[in-house]
Coordinates of C-alpha atoms in Angstrom, one line a residue:
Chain A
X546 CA 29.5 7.7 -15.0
X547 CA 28.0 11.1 -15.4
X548 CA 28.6 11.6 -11.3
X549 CA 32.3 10.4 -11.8
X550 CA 33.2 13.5 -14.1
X551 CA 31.5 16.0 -12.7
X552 CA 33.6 15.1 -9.2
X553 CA 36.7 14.8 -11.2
X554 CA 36.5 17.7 -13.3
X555 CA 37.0 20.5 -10.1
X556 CA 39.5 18.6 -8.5
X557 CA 41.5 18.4 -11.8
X558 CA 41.2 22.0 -12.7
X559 CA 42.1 22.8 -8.9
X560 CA 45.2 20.5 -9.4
X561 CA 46.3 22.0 -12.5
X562 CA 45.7 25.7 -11.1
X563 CA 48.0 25.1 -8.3
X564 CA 50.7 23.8 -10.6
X565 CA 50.5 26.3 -13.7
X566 CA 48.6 29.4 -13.1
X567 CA 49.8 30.9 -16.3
X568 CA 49.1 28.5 -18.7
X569 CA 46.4 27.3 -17.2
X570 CA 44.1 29.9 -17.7
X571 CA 43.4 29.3 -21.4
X572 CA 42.0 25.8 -20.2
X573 CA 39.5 26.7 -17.8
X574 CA 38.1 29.5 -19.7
X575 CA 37.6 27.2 -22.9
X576 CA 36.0 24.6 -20.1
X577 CA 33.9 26.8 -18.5
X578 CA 32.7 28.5 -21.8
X579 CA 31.6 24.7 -22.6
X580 CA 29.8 24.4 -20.1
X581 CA 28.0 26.8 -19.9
X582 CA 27.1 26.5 -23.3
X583 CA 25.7 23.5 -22.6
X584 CA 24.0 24.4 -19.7
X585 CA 21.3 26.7 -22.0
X586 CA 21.2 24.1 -24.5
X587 CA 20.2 21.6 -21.4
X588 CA 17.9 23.5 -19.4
X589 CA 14.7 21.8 -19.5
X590 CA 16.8 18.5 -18.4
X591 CA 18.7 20.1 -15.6
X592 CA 17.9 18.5 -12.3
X593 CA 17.1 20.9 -9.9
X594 CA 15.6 20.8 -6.7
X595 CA 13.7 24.0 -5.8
X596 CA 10.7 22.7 -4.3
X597 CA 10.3 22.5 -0.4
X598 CA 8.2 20.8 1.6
X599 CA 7.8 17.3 2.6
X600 CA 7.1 15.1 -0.8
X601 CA 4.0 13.6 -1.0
X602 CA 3.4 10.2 0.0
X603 CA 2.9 7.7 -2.9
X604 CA 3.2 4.6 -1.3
X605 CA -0.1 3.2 0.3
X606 CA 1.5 -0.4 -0.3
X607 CA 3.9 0.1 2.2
X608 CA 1.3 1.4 4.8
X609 CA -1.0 4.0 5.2
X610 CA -1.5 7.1 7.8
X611 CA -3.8 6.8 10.4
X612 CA -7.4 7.6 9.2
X613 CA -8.5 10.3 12.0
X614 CA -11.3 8.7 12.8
X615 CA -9.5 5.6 13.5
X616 CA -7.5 7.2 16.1
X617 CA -10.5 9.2 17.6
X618 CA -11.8 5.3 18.4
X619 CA -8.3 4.4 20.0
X620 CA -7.3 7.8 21.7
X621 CA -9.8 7.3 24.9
X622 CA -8.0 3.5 25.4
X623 CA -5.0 5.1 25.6
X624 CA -6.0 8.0 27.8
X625 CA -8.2 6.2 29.7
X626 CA -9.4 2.5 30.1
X627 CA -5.6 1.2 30.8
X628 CA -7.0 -2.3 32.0
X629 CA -5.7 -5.7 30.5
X630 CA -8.8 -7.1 28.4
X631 CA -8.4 -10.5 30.1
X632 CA -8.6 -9.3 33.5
X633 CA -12.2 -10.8 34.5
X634 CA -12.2 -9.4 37.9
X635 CA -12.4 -5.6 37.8
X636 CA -14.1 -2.7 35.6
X637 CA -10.9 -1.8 34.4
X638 CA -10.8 -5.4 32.6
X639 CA -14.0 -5.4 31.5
X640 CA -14.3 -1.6 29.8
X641 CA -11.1 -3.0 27.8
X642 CA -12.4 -6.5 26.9
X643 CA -15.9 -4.5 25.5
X644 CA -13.5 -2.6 23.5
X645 CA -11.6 -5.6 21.9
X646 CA -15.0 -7.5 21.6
X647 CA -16.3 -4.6 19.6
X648 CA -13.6 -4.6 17.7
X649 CA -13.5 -8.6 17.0
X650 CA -17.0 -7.7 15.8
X651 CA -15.7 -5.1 13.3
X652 CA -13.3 -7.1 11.7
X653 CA -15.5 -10.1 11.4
X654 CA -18.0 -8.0 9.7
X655 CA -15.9 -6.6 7.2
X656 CA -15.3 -10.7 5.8
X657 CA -18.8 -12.2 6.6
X658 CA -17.2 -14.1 9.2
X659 CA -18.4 -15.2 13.3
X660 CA -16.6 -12.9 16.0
X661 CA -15.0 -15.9 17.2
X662 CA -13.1 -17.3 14.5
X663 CA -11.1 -14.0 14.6
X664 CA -7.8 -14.5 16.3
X665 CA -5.9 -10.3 16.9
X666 CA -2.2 -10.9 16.3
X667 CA 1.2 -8.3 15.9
X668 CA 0.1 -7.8 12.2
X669 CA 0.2 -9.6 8.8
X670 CA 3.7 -11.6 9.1
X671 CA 2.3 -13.3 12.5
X672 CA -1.0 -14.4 11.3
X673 CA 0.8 -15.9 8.1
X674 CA 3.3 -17.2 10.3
X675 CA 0.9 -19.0 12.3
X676 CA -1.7 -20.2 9.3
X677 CA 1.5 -21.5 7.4
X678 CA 4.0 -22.9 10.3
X679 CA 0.8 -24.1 12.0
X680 CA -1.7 -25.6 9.7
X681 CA 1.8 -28.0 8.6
X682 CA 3.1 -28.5 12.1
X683 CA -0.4 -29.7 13.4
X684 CA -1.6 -31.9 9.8
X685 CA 2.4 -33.0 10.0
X686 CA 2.5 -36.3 10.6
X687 CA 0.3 -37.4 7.7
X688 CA 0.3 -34.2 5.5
X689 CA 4.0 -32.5 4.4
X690 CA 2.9 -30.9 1.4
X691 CA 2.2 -27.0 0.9
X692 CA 1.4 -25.6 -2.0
X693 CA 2.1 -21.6 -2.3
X694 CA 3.1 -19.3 -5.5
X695 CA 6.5 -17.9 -6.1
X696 CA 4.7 -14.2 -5.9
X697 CA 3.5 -15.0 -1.9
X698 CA 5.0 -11.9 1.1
X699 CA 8.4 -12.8 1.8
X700 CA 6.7 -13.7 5.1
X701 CA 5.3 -17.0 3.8
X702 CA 7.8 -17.6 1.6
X703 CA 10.1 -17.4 4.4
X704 CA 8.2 -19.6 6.6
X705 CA 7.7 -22.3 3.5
X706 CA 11.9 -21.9 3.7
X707 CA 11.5 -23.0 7.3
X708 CA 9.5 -25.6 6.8
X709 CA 11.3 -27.3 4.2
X710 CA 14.0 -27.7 6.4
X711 CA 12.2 -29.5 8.3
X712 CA 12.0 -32.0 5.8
X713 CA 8.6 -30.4 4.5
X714 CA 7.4 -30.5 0.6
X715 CA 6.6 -26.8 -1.2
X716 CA 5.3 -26.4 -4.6
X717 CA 6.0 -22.7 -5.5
X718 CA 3.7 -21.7 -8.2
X719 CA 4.5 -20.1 -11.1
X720 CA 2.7 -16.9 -12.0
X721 CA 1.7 -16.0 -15.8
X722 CA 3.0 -12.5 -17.2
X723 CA 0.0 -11.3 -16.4
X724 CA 0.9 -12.0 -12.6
X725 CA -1.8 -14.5 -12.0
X726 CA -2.0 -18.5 -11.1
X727 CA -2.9 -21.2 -13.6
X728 CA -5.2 -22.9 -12.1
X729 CA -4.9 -26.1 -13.9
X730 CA -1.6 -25.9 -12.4
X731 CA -2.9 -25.2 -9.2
X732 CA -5.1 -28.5 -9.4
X733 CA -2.1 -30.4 -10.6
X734 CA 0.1 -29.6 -7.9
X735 CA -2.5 -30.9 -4.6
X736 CA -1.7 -34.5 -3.6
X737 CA -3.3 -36.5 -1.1
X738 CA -0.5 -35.1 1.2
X739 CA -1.1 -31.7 0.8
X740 CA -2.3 -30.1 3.7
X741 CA -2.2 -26.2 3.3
X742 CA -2.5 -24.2 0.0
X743 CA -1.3 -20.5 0.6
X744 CA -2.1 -18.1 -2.0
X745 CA -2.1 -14.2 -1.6
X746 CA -5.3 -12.1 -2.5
X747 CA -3.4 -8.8 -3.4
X748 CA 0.2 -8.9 -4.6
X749 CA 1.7 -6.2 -2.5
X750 CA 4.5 -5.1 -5.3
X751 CA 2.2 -5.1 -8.8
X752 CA -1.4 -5.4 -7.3
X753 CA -2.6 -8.2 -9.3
X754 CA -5.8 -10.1 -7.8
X755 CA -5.8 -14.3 -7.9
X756 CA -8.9 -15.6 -8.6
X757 CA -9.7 -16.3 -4.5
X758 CA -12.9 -18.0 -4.6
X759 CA -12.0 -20.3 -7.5
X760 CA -9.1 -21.3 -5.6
X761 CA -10.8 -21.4 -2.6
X762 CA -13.2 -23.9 -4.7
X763 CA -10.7 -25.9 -6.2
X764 CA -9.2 -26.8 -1.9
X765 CA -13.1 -27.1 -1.0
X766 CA -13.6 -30.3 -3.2
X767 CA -10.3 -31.6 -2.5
X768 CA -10.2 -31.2 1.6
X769 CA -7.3 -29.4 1.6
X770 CA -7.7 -25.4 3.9
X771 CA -7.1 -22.8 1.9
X772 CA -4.8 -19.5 3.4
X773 CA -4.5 -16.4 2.1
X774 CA -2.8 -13.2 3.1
X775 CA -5.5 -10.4 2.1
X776 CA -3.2 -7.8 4.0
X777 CA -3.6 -5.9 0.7
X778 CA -6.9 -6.8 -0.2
X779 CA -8.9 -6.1 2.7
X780 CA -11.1 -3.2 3.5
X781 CA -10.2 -2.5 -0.5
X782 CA -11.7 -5.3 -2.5
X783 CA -15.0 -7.2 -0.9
X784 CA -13.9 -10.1 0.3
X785 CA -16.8 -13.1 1.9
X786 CA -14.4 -16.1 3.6
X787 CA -18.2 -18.0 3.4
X788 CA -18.6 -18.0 -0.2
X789 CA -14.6 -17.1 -1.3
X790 CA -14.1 -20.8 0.9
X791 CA -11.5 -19.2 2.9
X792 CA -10.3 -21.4 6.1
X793 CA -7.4 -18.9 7.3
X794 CA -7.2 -15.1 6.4
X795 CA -4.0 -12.6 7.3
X796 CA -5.2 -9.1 8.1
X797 CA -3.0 -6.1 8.5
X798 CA -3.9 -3.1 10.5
X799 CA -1.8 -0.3 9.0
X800 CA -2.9 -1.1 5.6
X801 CA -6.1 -0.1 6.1
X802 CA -5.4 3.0 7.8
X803 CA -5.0 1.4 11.3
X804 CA -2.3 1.8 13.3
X805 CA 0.8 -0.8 12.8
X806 CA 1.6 -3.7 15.0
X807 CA -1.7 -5.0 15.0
X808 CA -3.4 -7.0 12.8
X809 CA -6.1 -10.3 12.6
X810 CA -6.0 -14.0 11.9
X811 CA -9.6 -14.8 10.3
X812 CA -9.6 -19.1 11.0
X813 CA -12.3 -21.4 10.4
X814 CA -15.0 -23.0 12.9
X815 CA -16.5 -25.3 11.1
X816 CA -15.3 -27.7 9.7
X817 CA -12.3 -26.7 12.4
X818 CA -9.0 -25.5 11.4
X819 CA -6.3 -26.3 13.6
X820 CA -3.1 -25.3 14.1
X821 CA -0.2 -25.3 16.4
X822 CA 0.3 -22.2 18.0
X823 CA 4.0 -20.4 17.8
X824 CA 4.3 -18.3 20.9
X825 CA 3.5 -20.7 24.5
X826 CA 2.2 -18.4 27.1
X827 CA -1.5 -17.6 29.0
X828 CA -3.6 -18.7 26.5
X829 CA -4.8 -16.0 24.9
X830 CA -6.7 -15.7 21.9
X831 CA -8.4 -19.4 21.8
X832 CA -4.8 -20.5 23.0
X833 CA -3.6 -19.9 19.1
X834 CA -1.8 -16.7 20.2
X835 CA -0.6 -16.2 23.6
X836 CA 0.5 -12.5 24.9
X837 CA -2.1 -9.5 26.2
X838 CA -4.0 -8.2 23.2
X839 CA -3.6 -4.9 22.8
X840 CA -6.7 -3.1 23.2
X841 CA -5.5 0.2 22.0
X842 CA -4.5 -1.2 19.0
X843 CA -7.0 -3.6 18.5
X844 CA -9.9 -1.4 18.7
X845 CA -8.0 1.0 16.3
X846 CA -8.1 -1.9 13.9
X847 CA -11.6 -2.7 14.5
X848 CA -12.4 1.0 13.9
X849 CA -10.6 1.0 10.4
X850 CA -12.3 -1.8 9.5
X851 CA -15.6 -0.9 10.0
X852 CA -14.5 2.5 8.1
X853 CA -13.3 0.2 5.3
X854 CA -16.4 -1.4 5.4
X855 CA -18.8 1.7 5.1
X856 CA -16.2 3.3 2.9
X857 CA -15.1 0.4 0.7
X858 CA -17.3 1.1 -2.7
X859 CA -16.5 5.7 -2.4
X860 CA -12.7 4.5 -1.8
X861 CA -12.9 2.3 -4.7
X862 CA -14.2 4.7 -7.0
X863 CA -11.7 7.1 -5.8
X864 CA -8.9 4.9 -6.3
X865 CA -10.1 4.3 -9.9
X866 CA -10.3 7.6 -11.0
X867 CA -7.2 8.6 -9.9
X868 CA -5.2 5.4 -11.7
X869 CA -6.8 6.0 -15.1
X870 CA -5.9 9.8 -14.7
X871 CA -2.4 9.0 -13.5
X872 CA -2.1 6.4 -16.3
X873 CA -4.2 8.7 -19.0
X874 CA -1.2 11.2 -18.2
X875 CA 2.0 9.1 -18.3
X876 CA 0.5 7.3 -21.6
X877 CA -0.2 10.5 -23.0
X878 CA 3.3 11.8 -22.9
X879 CA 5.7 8.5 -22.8
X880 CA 6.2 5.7 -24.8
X881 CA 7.7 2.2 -23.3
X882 CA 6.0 2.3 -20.0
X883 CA 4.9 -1.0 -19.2
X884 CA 2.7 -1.8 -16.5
X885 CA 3.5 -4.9 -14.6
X886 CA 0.4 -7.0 -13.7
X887 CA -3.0 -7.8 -15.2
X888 CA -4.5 -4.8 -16.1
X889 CA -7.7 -5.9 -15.1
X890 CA -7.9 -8.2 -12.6
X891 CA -6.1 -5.8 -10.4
X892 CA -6.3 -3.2 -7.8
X893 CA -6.4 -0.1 -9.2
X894 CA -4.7 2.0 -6.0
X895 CA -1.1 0.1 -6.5
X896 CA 0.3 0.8 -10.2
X897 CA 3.8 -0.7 -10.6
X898 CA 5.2 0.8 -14.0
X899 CA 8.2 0.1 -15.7
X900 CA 9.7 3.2 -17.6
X901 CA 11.9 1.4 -20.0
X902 CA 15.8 2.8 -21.0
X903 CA 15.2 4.3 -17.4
X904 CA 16.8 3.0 -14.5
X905 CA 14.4 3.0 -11.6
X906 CA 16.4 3.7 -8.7
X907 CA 17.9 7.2 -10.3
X908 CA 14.5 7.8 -11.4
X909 CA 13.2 7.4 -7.8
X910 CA 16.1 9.9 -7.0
X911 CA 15.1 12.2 -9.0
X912 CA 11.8 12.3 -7.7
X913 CA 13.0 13.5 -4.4
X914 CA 9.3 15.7 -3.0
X915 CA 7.6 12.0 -3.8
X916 CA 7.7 9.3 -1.6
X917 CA 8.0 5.9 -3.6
X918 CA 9.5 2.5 -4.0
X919 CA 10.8 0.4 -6.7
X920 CA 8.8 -2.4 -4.7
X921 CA 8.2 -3.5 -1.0
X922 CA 9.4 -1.9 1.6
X923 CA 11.1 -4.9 2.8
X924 CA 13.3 -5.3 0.1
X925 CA 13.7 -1.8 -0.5
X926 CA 16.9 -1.5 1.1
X927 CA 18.7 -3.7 -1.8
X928 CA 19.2 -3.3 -5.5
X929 CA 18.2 -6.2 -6.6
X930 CA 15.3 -6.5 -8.9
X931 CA 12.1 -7.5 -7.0
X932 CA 11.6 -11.4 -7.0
X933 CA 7.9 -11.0 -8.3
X934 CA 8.8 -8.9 -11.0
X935 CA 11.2 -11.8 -11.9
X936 CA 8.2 -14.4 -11.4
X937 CA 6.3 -12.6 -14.1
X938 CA 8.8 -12.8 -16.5
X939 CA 9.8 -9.5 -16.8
X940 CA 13.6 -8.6 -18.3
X941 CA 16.0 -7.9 -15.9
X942 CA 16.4 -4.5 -17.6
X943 CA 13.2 -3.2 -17.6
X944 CA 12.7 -5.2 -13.6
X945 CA 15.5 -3.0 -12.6
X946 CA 13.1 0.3 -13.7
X947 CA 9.7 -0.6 -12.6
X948 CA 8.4 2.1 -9.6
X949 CA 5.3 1.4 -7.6
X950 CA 2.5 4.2 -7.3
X951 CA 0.8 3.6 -4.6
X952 CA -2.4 5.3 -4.4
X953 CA -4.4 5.6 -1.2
X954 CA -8.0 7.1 0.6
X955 CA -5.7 10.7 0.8
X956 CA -4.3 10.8 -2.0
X957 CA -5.5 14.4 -4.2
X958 CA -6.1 14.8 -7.5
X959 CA -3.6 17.4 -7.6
X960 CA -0.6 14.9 -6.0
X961 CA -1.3 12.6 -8.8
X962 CA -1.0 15.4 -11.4
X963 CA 2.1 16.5 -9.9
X964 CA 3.6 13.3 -9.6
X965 CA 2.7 12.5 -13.2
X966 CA 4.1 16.0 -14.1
X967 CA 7.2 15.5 -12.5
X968 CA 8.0 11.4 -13.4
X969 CA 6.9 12.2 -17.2
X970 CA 9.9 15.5 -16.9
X971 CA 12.4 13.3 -15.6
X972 CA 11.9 10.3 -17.5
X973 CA 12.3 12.1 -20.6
X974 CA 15.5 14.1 -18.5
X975 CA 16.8 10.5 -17.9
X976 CA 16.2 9.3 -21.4
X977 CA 17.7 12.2 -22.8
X978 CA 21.6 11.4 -21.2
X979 CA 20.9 7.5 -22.1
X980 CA 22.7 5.9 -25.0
X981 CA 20.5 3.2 -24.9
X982 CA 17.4 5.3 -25.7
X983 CA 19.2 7.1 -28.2
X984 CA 19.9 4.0 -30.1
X985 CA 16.1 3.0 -29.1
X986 CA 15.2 6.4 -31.3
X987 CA 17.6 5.6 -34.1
X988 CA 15.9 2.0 -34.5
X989 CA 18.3 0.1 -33.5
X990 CA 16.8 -3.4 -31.3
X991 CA 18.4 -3.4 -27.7
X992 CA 18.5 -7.0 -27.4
X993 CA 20.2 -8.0 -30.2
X994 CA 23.3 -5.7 -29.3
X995 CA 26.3 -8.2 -28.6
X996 CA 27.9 -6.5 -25.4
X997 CA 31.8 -7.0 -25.0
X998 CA 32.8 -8.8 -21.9
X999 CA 34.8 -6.6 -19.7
Chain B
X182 CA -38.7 15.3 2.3
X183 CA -37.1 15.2 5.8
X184 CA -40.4 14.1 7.8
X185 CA -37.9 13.8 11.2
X186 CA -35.4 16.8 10.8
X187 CA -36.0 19.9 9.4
X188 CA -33.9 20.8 6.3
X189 CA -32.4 23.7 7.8
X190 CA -30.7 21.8 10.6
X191 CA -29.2 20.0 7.9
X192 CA -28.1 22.5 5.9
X193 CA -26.1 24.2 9.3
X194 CA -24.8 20.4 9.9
X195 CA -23.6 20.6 6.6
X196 CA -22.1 24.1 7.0
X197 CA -20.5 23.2 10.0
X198 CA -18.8 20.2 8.8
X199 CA -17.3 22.6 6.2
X200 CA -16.2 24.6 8.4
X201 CA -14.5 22.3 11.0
X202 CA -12.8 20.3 8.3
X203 CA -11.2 23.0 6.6
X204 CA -9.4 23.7 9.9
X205 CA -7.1 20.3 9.5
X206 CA -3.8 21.1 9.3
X207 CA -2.9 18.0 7.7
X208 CA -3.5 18.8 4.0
X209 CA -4.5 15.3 3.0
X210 CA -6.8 14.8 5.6
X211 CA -8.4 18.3 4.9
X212 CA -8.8 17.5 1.4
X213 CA -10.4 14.1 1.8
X214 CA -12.4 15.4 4.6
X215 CA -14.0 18.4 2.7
X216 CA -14.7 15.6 -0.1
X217 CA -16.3 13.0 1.8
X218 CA -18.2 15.4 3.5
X219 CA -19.4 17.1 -0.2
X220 CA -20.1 13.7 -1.3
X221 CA -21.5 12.5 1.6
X222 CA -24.4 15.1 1.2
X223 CA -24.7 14.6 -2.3
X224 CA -25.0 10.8 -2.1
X225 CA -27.8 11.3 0.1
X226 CA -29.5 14.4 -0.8
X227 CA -32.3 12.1 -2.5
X228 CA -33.2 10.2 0.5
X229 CA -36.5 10.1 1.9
X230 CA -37.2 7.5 4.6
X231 CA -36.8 9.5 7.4
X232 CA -35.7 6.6 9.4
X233 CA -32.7 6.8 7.5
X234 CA -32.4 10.5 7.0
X235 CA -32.2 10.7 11.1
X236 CA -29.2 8.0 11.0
X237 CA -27.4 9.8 8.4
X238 CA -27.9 13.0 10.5
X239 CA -26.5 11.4 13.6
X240 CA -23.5 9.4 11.8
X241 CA -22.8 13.6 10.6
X242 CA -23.2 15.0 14.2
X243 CA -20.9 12.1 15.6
X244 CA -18.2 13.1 12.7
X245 CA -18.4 16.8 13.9
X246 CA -17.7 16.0 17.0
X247 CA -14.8 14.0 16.2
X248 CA -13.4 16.2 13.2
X249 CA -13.4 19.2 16.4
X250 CA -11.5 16.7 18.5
X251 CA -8.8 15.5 15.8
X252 CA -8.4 19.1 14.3
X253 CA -7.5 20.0 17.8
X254 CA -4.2 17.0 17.9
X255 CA -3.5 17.6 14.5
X256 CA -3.2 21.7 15.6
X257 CA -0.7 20.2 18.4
X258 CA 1.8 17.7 16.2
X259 CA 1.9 19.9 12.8
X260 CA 4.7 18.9 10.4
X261 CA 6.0 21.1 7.7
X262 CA 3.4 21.8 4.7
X263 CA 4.0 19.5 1.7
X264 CA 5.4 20.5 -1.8
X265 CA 2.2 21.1 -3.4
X266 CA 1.4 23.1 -0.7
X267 CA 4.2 25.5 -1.0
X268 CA 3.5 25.7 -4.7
X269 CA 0.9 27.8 -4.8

């Protein structure tokens, strides 16, 4: 609304200039004179842009840069050892299949798992792609039951799509405010006929953590394999697939600071998880994952791994200080800022705040020199509120203002106080020009307001 | 104390690491790099198995080598500076 008049109001004075010039001159002046009266009275809520510089990135959820030491592992595969891993007859085919061993080594390391039961696929989406579609397709003829939560990647919710139109059974679990599964429901929902249970470790969007290695219990005693998509979690949170009972695992490379279009399958040798691969083609990878691996890529994930792994516990510590700083500063200034998630059982580099009486996309406008996201990245394109916050229960009003801090391994004290600094200024700028917020002050209760139809 | 390497070759690893780091263009990787590095030394200041001592030394010497080589790409693709950069 606010845009609408300020376009209108030169054009009209330009119209009415052209017509009138005499009379018009009283007009304007009175106009302007307004203006600029309250111009002075508004300063402090003006919206100006004098900053330069690219913003600051606030958005580890969506990926994160390329640790330097990471590329310093891949740099001499790309300068140098060219040859295709699986080529068994030259040195150029064994330097490169070292490489990717290495590599299968580092990443197996980092979840207490054997070399071998690590499978190097295009990234996160294709090892959940191939643990959901191809746990059911295998299992299908006795087992068509999955059981996943309504908070999953669209990824495996997607694929759970796909399946039931294949004449598949999904149980989407519902998530309590707090973000996490019931597990009692969890229990509830497994049937003789379920064959996969798919449950995420990290939510990307509000960073709340399931309780993994009691679900991973729960599937233990009843026989069914337990997935989960620890893109977010790994290299962050420990994570053991031994004692967490973990059959499948989705890793991500350029979540942990490895390059993108990489990323791992972790599946069980014993007892043996099988599943049908998607792509046909030379075999590769055990068979589960056809195509030429990499080996840039692939050793630039091993490398980030085994840097998450050394770095895990000083990250962690990192992270935490800077979320209860960040938080310690929006509290300390704002009122009605709800964070969305379980505070605790959380991880504390992805904050996802709703600013109530504050609509998130001009919000995220406003903070122009940050860079940040009402939610994924995949879904950032649209308006719509994010499907998780909806999961959790939260009101479409205050879903439609929630913005994700993403903290990551390079993130400065000094970009979390500006970005506090400058989110706290423009909240209270937004609140200011809201009539909701003012009725807010005045005491009056939002929700029992009986809006007109229009 | 360090039985293996004498404390003064320590203290110029350290000094070097310093100095390379603070050569990144890249503001976040400078500032996390002169961190870790800081902390790094802190962390192990009270070791005393030399065994150790020596590995820590080495892990150091290898990051040298490789904050020299990434400094040097990072010199090659620079971007603009950041806000907070141009701040102060």
């Amino acid at each position: 609304m606010f845009r609408v008049i300020k376009n209108i109001s030169p054009i009209v004075s330009k119209n009415l200039l052209q017509r009138c010039p005499q009379k018009v001159n009283a007009v304007l002046m009175v106009i302007q004179d307004k203006r600029f009266l309250s111009d002075s009275a508004n300063e402090r809520f003006a919206l100006k842009h004098e900053e330069i510089g690219r913003p600051l990135y606030f958005d580890a959820q969506a990926t994160t840069p390329v640790d330097p030491r990471v590329l310093d592992a891949m740099l001499p595969f790309l300068v140098n050892y060219h040859g295709n891993p699986h080529s068994r007859t030259h040195a150029y085919g064994w330097e490169s299949e070292a490489g990717v061993e290495n590599a299968r080594e580092q990443v197996a390391n980092l979840i207490g798992a054997d070399p071998k039961e690590i499978v190097f696929t295009s990234g996160a989406t294709e090892s959940n792609n191939i643990s959901v579609k191809g746990v059911a397709h295998f299992y299908a003829p006795r087992k068509k039951h999955i059981v996943t939560t309504q908070i999953e990647h669209k990824c495996v919710l997607d694929s759970c799509r796909a399946l039931e139109g294949e004449g598949f059974k999904i149980t989407y679990l519902p998530v309590g405010p707090n973000g996490i599964i019931n597990l009692s429901d969890l229990e509830e929902a497994l049937t003789p006929e379920t064959s996969l249970v798919s449950i995420m470790t990290v939510n990307n969007e509000i960073g709340v953590m399931q309780p993994i290695a009691d679900i991973g219990a729960i599937c233990k005693k009843k026989k069914i394999f337990f997935h989960t998509d620890a893109a977010q979690a790994i290299g962050k949170v420990p994570i053991d697939v031994n004692s967490m009972n973990i059959d499948l695992m989705s890793i991500s490379g350029h979540k942990i600071y490895g390059p993108k279009g990489v990323g791992a399958l972790y599946i069980r040798r014993r007892p043996r998880v099988r599943v049908e691969p998607i792509q046909s083609g030379g075999g590769q990878e055990r068979g589960m994952r056809s195509g030429t691996v990499p080996t840039p890529l692939v050793v630039g994930l091993g490398a980030a791994c085994d840097l998450a792994n050394r770095e895990m516990a000083y990250d962690h510590a990192w992270m935490q200080k800077l979320a209860d700083r960040f938080l310690d500063k929006i509290y300390s200034k704002l009122t009605h800022v709800i964070r969305n998630g379980d505070p605790k059982y959380t991880y504390p580099g992805c904050l996802n705040l709703s600013f109530a009486y504050v609509e998130g996309e001009s919000l995220l406008m406003a903070l122009k020199d940050v860079a940040l996201s009402s939610g994924s990245a995949c879904t950032s394109a649209s308006l719509e509120p994010s499907y998780v916050l909806r999961a959790i229960g939260t009101d479409e009003d205050l879903a439609h203002s929630s913005i994700r801090f993403g903290l990551g391994r390079f993130t400065t004290l000094e970009e979390v106080d500006y970005t506090a600094e400058k989110t706290i200024r423009h909240v209270e700028r937004l609140r200011e020009m809201s009539p909701l917020w003012e009725m807010v002050q005045d005491g009056v209760d939002i929700k029992t307001i009986q809006w007109s139809q229009h | 104390m360090a039985a293996g390497i004498p404390k003064s070759q320590i203290l110029s690893l350290y000094k070097a690491l310093m100095k390379e780091t603070n050569k990144f263009k890249n503001y976040s990787f400078r500032c996390y790099a002169l961190r870790r590095v800081r902390d790094a030394f802190q962390e192990n200041k009270s070791l005393s198995d030399p065994k150790l001592i020596k590995k820590e030394f080495q892990y150091g010497k290898q990051n040298l080598e490789i904050i020299k080589r990434q400094v040097v790409i990072g010199d090659m693709y620079r971007t603009e500076k950041l806000v907070i950069e141009n701040k102060h």
